[in-house]
Each structure stands twice: as C-alpha cells, then as structure tokens.
Coordinates of C-alpha atoms in Angstrom, one line a residue:
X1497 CA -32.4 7.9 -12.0
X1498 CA -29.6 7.4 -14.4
X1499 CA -30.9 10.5 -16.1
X1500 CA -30.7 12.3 -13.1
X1501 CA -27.3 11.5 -12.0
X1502 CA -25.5 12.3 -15.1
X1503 CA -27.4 15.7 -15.5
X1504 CA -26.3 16.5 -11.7
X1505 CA -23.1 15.4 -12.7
X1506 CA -22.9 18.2 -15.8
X1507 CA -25.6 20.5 -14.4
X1508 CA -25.3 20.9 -10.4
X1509 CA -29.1 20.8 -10.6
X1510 CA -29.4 18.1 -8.1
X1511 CA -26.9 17.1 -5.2
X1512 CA -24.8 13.7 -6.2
X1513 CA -24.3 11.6 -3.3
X1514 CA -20.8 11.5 -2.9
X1515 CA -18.6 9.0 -1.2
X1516 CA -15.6 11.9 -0.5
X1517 CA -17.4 14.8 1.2
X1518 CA -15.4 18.3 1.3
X1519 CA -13.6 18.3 5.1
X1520 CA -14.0 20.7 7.1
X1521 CA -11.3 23.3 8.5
X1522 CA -11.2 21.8 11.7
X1523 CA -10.9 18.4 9.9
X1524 CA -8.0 19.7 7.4
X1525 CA -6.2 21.3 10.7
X1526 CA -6.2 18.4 12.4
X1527 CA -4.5 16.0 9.6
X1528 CA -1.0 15.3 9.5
X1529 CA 0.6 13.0 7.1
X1530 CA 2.3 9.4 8.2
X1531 CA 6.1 9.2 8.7
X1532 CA 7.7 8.3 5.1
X1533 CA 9.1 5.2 4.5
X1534 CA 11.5 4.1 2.3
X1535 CA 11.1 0.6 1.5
X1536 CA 7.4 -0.9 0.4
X1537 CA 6.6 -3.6 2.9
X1538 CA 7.8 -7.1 2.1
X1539 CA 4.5 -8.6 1.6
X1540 CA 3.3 -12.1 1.3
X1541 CA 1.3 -13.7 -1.8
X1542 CA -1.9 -13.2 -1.0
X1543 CA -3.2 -16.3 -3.6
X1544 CA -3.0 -20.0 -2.6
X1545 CA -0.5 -21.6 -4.2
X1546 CA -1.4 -23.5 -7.3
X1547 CA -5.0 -21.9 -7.7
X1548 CA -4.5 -20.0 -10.8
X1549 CA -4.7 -16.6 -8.4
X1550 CA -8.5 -17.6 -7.0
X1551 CA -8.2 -18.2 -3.6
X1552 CA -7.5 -15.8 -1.1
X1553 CA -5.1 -16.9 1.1
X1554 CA -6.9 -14.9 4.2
X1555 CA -3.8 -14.8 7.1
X1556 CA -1.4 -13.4 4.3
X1557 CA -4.2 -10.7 3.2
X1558 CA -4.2 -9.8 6.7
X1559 CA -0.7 -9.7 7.6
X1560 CA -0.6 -7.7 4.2
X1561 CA -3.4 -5.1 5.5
X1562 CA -1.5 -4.9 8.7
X1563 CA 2.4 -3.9 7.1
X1564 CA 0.3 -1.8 4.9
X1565 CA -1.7 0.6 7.1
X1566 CA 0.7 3.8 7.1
X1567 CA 0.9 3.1 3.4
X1568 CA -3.3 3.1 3.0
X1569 CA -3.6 5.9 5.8
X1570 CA -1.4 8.4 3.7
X1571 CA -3.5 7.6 0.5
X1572 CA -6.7 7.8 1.9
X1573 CA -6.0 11.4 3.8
X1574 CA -4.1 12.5 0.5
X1575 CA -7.0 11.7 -1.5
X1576 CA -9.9 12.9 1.2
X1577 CA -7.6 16.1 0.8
X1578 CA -7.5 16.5 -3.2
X1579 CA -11.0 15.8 -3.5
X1580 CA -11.8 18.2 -1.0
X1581 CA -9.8 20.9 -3.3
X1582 CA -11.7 19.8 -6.0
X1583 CA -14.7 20.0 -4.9
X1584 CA -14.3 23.3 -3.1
X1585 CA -11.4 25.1 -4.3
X1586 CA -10.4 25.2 -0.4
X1587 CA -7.0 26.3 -0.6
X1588 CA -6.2 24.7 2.8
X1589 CA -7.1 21.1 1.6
X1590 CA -4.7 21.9 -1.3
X1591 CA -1.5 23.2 0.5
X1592 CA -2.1 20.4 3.1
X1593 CA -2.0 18.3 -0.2
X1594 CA 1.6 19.9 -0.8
X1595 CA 3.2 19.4 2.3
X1596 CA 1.5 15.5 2.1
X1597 CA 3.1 15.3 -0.9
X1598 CA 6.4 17.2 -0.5
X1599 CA 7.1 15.5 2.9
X1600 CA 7.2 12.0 0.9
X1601 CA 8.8 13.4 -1.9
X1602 CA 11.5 14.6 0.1
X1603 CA 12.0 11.5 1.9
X1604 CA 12.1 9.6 -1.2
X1605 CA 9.0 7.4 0.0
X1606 CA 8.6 4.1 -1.5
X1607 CA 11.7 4.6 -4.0
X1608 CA 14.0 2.1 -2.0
X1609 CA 15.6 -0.8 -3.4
X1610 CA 14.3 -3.9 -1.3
X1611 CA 13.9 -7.3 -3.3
X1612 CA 11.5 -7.4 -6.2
X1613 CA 8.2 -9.3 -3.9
X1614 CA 5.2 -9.7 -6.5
X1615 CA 2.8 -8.3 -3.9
X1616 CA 4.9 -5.7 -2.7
X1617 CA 5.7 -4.3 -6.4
X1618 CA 1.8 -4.0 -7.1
X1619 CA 1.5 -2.0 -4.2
X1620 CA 3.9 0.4 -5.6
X1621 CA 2.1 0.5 -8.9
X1622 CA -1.0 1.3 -7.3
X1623 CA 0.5 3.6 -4.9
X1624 CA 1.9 6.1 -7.9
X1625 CA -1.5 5.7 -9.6
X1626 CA -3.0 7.2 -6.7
X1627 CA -0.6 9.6 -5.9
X1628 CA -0.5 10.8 -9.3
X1629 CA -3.4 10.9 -9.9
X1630 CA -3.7 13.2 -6.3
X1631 CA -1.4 15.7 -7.5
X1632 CA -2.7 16.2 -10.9
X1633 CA -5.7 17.7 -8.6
X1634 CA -3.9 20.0 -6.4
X1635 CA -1.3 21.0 -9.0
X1636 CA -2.6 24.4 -10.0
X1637 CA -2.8 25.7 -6.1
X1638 CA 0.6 24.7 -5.3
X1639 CA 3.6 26.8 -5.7
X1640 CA 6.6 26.0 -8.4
X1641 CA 9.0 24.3 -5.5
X1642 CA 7.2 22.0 -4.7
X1643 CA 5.8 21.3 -7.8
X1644 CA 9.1 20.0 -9.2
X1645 CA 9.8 18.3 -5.7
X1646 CA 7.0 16.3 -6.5
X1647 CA 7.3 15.8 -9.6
X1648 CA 10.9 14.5 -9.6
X1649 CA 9.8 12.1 -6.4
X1650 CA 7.0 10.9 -9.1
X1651 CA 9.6 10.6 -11.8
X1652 CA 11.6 8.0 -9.2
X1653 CA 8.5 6.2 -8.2
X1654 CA 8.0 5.6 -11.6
X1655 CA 11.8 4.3 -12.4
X1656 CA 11.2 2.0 -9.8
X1657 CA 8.7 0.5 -10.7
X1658 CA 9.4 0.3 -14.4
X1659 CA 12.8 -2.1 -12.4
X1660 CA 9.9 -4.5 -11.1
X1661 CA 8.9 -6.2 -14.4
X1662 CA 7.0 -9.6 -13.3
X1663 CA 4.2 -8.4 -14.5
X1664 CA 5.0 -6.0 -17.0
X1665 CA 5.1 -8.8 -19.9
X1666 CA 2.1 -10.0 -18.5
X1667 CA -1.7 -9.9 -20.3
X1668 CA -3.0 -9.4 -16.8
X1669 CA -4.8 -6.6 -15.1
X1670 CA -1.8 -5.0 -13.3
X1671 CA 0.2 -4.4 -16.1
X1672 CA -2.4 -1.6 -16.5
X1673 CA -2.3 -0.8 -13.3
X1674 CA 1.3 0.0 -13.7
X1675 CA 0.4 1.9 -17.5
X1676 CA -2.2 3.9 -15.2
X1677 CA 0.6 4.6 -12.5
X1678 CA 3.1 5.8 -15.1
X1679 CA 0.6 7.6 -17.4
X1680 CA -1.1 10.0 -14.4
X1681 CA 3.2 10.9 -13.8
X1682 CA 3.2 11.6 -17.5
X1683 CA 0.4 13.9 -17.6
X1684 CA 1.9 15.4 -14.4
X1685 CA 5.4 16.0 -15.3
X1686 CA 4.7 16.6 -18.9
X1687 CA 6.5 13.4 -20.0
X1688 CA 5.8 12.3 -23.5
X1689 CA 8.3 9.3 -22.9
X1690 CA 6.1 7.8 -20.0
X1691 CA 2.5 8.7 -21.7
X1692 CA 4.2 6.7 -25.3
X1693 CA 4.6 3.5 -23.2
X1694 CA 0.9 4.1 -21.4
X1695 CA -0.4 4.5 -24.7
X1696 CA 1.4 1.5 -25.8
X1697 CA 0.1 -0.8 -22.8
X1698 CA -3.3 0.6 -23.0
X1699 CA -3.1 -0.6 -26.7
X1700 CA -1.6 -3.9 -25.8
X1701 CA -4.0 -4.4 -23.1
X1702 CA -7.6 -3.6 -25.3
X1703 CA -6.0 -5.4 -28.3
X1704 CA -6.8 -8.8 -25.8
X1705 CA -10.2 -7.8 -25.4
X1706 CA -12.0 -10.6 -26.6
X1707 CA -15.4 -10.3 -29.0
X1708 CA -17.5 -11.1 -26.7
X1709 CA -15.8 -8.8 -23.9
X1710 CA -13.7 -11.4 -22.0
X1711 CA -10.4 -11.3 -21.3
X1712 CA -8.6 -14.1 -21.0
X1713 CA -6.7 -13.9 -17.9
X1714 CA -9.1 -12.7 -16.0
X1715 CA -11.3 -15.7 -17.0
X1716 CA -8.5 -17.9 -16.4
X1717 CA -9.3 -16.9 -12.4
X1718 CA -12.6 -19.4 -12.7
X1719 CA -15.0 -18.4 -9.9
X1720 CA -13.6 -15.3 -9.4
X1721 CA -13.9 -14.4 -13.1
X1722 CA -16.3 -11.5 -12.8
X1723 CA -15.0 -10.0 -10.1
X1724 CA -11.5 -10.0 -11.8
X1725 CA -12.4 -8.1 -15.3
X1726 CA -14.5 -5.7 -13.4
X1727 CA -11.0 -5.4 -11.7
X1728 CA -9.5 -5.0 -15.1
X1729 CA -11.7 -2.6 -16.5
X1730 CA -11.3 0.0 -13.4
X1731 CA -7.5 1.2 -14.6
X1732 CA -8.2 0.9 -18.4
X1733 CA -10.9 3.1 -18.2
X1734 CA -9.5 5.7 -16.2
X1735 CA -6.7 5.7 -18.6
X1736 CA -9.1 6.4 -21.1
X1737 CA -10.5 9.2 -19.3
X1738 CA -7.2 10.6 -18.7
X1739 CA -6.6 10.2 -22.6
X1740 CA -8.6 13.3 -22.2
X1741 CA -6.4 16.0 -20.6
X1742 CA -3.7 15.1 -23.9
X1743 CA -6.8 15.6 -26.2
X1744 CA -6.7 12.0 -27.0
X1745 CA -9.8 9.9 -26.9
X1746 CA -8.4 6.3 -26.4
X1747 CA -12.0 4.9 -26.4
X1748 CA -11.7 4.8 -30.2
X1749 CA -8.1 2.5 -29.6
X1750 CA -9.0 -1.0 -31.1
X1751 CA -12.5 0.2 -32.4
X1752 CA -13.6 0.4 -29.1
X1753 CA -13.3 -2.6 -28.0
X1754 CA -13.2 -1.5 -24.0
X1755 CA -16.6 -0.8 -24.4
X1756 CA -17.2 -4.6 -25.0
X1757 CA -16.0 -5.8 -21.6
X1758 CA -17.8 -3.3 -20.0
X1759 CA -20.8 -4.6 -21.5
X1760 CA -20.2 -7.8 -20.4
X1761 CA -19.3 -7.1 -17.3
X1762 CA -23.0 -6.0 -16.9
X1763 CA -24.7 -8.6 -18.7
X1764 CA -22.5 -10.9 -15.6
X1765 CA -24.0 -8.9 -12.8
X1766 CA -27.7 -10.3 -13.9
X1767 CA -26.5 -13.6 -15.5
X1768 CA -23.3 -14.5 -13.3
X1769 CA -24.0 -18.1 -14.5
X1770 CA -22.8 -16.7 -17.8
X1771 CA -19.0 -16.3 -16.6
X1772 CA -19.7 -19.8 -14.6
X1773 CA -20.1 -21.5 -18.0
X1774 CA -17.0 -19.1 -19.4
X1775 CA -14.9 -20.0 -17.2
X1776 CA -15.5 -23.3 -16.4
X1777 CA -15.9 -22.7 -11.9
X1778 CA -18.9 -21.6 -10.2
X1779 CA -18.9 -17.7 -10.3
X1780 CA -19.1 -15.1 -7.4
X1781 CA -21.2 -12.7 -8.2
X1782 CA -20.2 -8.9 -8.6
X1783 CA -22.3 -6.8 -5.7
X1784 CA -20.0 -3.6 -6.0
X1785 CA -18.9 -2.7 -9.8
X1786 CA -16.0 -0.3 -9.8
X1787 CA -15.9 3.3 -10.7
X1788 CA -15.8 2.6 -14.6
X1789 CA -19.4 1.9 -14.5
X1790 CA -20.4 6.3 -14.1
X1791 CA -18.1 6.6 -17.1
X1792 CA -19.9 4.1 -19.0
X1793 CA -22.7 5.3 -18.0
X1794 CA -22.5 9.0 -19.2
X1795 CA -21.2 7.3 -22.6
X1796 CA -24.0 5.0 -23.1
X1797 CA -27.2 7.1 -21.2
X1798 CA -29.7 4.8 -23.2
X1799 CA -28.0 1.6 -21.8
X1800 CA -30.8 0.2 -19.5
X1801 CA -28.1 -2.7 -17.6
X1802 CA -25.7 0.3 -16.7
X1803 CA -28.8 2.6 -15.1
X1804 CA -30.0 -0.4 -12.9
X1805 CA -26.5 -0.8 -12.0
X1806 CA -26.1 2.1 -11.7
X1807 CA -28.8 2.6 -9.4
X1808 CA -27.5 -0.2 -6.5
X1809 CA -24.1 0.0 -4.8
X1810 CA -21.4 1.2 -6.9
X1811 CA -17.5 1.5 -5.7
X1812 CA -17.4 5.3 -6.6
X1813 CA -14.1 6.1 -3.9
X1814 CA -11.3 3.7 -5.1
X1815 CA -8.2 4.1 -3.4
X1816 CA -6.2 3.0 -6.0
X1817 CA -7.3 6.0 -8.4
X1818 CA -6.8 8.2 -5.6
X1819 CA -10.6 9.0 -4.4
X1820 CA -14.1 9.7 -6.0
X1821 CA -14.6 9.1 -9.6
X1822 CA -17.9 11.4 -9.4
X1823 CA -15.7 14.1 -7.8
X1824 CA -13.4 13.9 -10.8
X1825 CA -16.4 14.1 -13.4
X1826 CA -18.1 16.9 -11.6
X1827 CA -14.6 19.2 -11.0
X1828 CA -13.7 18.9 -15.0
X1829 CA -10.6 17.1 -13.6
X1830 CA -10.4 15.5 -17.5
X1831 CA -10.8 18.5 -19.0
X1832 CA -7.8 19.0 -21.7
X1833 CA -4.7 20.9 -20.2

C-alpha cells in the first residue's frame, strides 16, 4: 500500500485519494472571499491555568472557534482554491486566488496593532504560513500587480508578527510555526533576510531534538505528549520541504536529527505507553498523525511503522500549511525555483 501511494504520488499510475478535490467552475464562480479585517480577534487562552498547556479549557476554544470563523473561512476557500490550481492548472481557481489574496492585501488584513494576546499572535503565525504558503501556488498565474500587492501585504504580516515575541525565545512548537510563516514569505518575496532567520530557527529548533526523538517541551505537556510533538514535527518538516525550492536540503541540519522525532512519533502510535512513562501522565494516543508522515514516508519507503501508519487515517489537508500535503507532492510544488 505504501508502495503504491508514493509511486501514484511520482507516477500518476494510480488515483491518490485526496482530501482537496479540484472545484468545479460552478463551485469557483460561486466563492467570494470574507470581508477583511484588520485586527486578529482578541482571543482567550485556550489552556487551564496552571496545567503546563494540557488541558483544554473547552468554553475558551469555543468562544475562540466562534471570533475565528471569517478568519478559518478565508483560509480554507484560499486554500480549496490553490490546490485546485495545482492540481489542474484551472486558471479560474488561480485568479480567484488573486483577487482572495489582493482584497486582503489591500485592506491590510490582520496587520493591525491590537495588544499582543498569546492566542491571538499564534493565530497570526499560522495565518501567514498558510497564506504563504497559498500564494507560493498561484504565483506563476497571477499578473505582476498583484504580485507585489501581495507580496508587500506578506512582507507586513510578517513585521507583525516578528513584534509579537512571547514565543519567539521559546523551545516550543510555535516558534516554528512562526519560522514556517516567515520562511514561505521568504521564498515568496525573494527575501534572503527572512529565510536567514527560518534557517536559523529551524536550526535552533532540531538542535533540541533529543537522541531518542523527544523534545522537551512537548513532553513537558504530560498526557498530551504525543499528540504535541506530532504537533511539532508538522511545521519543521514542511520547512524542510520548502528547504527545497532554495536548493537546500535542511534534512541533513543537525545530522538529521528531525528524522529521529519522527521515528518516535511512530514507535508512540503503537506503544503510547512509551510517552506515558516519558512524560511522567497517562498519554492520549495519536489517531490522526499530521501531514509530515507522507514525507517521511517517501524518505524512508522500507520503514514498515510509517506504511501501517500510513495506511489508517492520516491529516493530509492542514489548514495551517494552507491545504493538502499530497497535492503539494504530486504538483512539484517543492521543486527548486
């Protein structure tokens, strides 16, 4: 099976089942993006207080989900719409793209200047990852314009959220979410400034990779260990991917020590009693791994752990990289520039 999906991947010989489907013309004619808005949300934590960030506090997430549905909405049809593009070189899913894009970029969307809130700052980093990460696909079919009114709009984002450090000095996960954010503009806006300081996070981030693939703050989240360096491993892989289109290979960074996590993450889907002893709280297992796990899994074809995994559910559309991580493999999307 494993076999089967990487040579579809490479080959088109056999039909991948793909979360992002190409829309249709009536579907593309009938999109229209959300009104712009300046300010993020102000969002609420969405941990418990004094939990170490393992407990969901449940009203907060939902209040969150609530102030944060225009925000989603316009990411998911942005990213419905570049993997569309991708996967059919429609020209309508593409200039739809555009005027998604330009209409924010015009507005300034998300640029504002409200109070630094934790939850509403990682929202913005995962917001320019994804939106990035969308115009890098539609790029080519767009015309010059609105390429640099895009570009300059990413540019902003990515001031802005460079302003919200709380995590930035952090060994945590969304530090890379931010490098991920920042790296994508890079690439985009052929920024060697902003791809230096991804580089340097990415760096920072694998150089914590413990030798037996843990990471430290992620196990520091006790039960929810597991679920949290899968988490971790989702942006940091991507990145590595995207290392890629600069004909870099940042696999190799730290001997390859990404590679390690990724491993383990695995070996915790069949033994989650493994991170229980780890981390010291009973763990909750990992049903859905995240996207990294194809990537892995073209790297490592002989790896038996990543083809059963492989072979269950699987989060292949992730939001926060801006839709379908088989849609980017199959479309050459990190091909070199």
């Amino acid at each position: 099976m494993l076999r089967n999906i990487i040579f579809s991947v490479f080959l088109f010989t056999t039909p991948i089942a793909l979360s992002a489907s190409p829309l249709t013309s009536q579907v593309i004619n009938s999109m229209t993006p959300p009104n712009p808005t300046l300010n993020i949300p102000e969002l609420q934590p969405i941990y418990l207080s004094n939990t170490g960030g393992s407990i969901i506090n449940a009203s907060a997430m939902k209040s969150n989900d609530i102030a944060m549905q225009p925000i989603h909405d316009y990411q998911n049809k942005l990213s419905k719409l570049g993997d569309s593009y991708l996967s059919t070189k429609d020209l309508a899913a593409a200039e739809l793209a555009g005027h998604f894009l330009t209409s924010w970029a015009q507005a300034d969307a998300l640029t504002g200047t409200e109070k630094h809130i934790s939850e509403s700052d990682v929202n913005r980093y995962m917001f320019l990852s994804a939106t990035a990460m969308n115009y890098l696909k539609v790029k080519p079919a767009l015309s010059y314009k609105n390429q640099k009114t895009i570009e300059i709009w990413l540019l902003k984002l990515a001031k802005r959220n460079k302003k919200s450090s709380i995590y930035l000095n952090s060994n945590g996960n969304l530090r890379s979410w931010y490098a991920l954010g920042i790296l994508a503009t890079g690439i985009a806006t052929n920024n060697n400034s902003l791809i230096d300081e991804a580089r340097e996070k990415f760096t920072l981030a694998t150089g914590l990779i413990n030798d037996d693939g843990t990471i430290d703050t992620e196990i520091s989240r006790r039960h929810r260990a597991l679920i949290y360096t899968d988490g971790a491993a989702i942006p940091l892989v991507i990145m590595a991917e995207l290392s890629k289109k600069i004909n870099e290979n940042w696999y190799t960074i730290h001997s390859g020590r990404l590679d390690l996590t990724q491993a383990r993450i695995l070996y915790g889907i069949k033994n989650p009693k493994w991170f229980q002893d780890r981390s010291g709280g009973a763990t909750q297992e990992l049903t859905h791994p995240g996207c990294w796990l194809i990537f892995f899994a073209m790297r490592h074809p002989d790896n038996q752990e990543a083809h059963e995994a492989l072979e269950q559910k699987w989060g292949d559309y992730q939001s926060r990289i801006g839709g379908a991580a088989t849609v980017l493999i199959k479309s050459g999307f990190f091909a070199p520039q």
